Short mmCIF file of C-alpha atoms in Angstrom, two decimals:
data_model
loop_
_atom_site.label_atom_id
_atom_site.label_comp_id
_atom_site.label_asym_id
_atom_site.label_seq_id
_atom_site.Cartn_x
_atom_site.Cartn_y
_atom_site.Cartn_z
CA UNK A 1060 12.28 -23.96 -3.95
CA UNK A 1061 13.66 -26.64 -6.33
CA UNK A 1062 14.04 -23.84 -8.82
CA UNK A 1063 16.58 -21.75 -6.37
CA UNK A 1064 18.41 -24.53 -6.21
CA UNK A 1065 18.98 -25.32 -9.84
CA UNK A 1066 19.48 -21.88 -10.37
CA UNK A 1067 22.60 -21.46 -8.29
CA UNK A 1068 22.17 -22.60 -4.83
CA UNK A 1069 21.15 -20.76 -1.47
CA UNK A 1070 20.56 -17.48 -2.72
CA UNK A 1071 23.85 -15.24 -1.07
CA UNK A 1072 23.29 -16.05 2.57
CA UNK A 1073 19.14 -15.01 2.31
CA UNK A 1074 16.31 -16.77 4.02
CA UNK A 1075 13.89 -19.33 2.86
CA UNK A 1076 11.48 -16.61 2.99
CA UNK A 1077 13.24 -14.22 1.55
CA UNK A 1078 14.09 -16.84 -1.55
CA UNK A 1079 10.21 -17.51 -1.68
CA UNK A 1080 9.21 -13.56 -1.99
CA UNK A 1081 11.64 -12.97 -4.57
CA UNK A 1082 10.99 -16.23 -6.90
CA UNK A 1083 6.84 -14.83 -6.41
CA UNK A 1084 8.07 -11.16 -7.42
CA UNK A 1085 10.02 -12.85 -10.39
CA UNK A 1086 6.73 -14.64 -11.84
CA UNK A 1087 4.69 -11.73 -10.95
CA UNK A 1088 6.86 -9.51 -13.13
CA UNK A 1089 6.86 -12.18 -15.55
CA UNK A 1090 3.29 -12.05 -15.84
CA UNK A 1091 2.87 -8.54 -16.05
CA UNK A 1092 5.65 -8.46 -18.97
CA UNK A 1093 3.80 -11.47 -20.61
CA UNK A 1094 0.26 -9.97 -21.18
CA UNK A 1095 1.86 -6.19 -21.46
CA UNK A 1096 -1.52 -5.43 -23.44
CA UNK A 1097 -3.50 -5.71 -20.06
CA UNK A 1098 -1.24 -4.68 -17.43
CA UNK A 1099 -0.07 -1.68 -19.10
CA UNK A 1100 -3.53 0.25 -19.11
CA UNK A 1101 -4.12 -1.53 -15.91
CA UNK A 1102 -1.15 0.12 -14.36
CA UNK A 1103 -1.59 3.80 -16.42
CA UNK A 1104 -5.32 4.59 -16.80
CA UNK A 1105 -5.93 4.29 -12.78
CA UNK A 1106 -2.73 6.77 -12.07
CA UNK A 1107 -3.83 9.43 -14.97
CA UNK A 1108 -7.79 8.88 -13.40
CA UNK A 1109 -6.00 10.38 -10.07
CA UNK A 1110 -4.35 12.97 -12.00
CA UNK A 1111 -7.60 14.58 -12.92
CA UNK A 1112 -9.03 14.07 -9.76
CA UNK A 1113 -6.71 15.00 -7.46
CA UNK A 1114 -4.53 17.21 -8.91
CA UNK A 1115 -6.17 19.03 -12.09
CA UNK A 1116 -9.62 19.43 -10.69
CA UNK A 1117 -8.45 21.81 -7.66
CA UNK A 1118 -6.36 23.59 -10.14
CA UNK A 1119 -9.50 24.73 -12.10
CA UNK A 1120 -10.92 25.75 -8.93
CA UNK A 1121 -7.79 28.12 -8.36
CA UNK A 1122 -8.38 29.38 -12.10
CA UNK A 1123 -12.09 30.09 -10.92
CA UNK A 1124 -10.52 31.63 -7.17
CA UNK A 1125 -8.15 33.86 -9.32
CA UNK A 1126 -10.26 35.13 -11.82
CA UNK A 1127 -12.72 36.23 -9.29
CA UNK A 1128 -10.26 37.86 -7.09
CA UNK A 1129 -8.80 39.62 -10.11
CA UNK A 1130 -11.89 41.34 -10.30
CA UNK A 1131 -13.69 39.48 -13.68
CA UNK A 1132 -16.70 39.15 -14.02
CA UNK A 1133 -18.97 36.91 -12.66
CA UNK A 1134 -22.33 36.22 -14.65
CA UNK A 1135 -23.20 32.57 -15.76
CA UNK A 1136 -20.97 33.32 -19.57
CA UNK A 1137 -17.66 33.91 -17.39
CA UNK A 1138 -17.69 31.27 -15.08
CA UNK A 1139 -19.13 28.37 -17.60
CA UNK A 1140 -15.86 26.89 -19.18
CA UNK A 1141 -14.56 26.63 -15.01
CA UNK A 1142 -17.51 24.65 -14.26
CA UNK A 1143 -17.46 22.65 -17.20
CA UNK A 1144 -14.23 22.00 -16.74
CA UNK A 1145 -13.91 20.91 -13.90
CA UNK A 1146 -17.20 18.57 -14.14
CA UNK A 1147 -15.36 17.57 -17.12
CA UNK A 1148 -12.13 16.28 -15.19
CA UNK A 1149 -13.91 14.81 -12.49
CA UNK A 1150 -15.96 12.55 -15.35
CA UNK A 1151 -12.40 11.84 -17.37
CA UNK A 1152 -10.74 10.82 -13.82
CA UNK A 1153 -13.91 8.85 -12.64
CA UNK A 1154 -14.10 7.35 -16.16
CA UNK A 1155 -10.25 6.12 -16.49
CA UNK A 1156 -10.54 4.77 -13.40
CA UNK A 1157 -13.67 2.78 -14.09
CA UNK A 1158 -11.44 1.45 -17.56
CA UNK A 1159 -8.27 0.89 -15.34
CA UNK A 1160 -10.10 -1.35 -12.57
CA UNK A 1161 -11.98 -3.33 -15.33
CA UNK A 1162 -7.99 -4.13 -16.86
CA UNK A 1163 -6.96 -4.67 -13.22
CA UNK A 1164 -9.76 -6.87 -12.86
CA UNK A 1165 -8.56 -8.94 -16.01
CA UNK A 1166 -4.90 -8.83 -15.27
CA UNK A 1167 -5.62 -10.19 -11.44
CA UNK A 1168 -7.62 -13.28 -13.27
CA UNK A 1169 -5.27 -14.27 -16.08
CA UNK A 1170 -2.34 -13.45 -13.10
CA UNK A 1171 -3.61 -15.91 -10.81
CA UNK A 1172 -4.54 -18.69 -13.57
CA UNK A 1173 -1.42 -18.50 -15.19
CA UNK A 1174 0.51 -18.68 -11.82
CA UNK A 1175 -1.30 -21.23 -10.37
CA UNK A 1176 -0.65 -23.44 -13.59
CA UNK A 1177 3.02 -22.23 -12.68
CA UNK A 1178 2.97 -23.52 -8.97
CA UNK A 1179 1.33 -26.37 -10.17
CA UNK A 1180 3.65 -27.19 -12.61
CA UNK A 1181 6.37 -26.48 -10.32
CA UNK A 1182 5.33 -29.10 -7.59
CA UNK A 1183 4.71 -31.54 -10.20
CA UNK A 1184 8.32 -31.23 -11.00
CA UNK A 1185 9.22 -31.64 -7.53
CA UNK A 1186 7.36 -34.54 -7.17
CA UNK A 1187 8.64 -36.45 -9.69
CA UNK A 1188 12.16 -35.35 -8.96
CA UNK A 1189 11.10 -36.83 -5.26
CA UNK A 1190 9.57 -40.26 -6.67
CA UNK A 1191 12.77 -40.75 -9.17
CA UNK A 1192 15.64 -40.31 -6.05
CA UNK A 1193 13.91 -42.80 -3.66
CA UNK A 1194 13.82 -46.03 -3.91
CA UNK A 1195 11.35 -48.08 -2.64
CA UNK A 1196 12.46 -49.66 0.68
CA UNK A 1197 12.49 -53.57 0.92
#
């Protein structure tokens, strides 16, 4: 709070609350911009994981679907590479999503350690600014 009030005041007519969420969402960001090495995989490796699994798998199965209703052929030679690859994709997607959670994992622990220091820094400097505008009383 004694940040949004150095910075310029009551924020254009918002709530406390709403002044609260958006100083969070500034660190937050500020975080996630800070250690870019972790967050970025964190953030891309679970989305391309649900790619493969959700999107590219069922389109091998509509490669298999169309190649059998076109009439090829259907011994164990023809229908390898669709099997494969789709036990392929499902591995990739189940494996960049095991990677991604391990950086979210990271990214959630340095997150919450660096804004903690933040907050605690932060009340620190509200405190003192407290202690130094009162006097004692006599």
């Amino acid at each position: 709070m004694a940040v949004l009030l150095v910075r310029g005041g009551s924020g254009g007519g918002q709530s406390v609350r709403q002044q609260a969420v958006l100083l969070a969402l500034r660190y937050y960001c500020g975080v996630l911009r800070r250690q870019w090495r972790i967050s970025l995989p964190a953030m891309t490796l679970p989305a391309v994981g649900n790619i493969c699994l959700f999107y590219l798998t069922p389109l091998m199965v509509a490669a298999l679907v169309g190649h059998l209703a076109e009439g090829g052929e259907n011994d164990l030679a023809a229908l390898l590479p669709y099997v494969l690859g789709f036990a392929g994709l499902m591995l990739a997607g189940e494996a960049l999503w095991r990677v991604g959670m391990h950086f979210l994992n990271r990214a959630n622990g340095r997150g919450i350690e660096w804004l903690a220091i933040t907050g605690m820094d932060e009340l620190l400097a509200k405190d003192t600014a407290f202690s130094t505008t009162t006097s004692p009383v006599r």
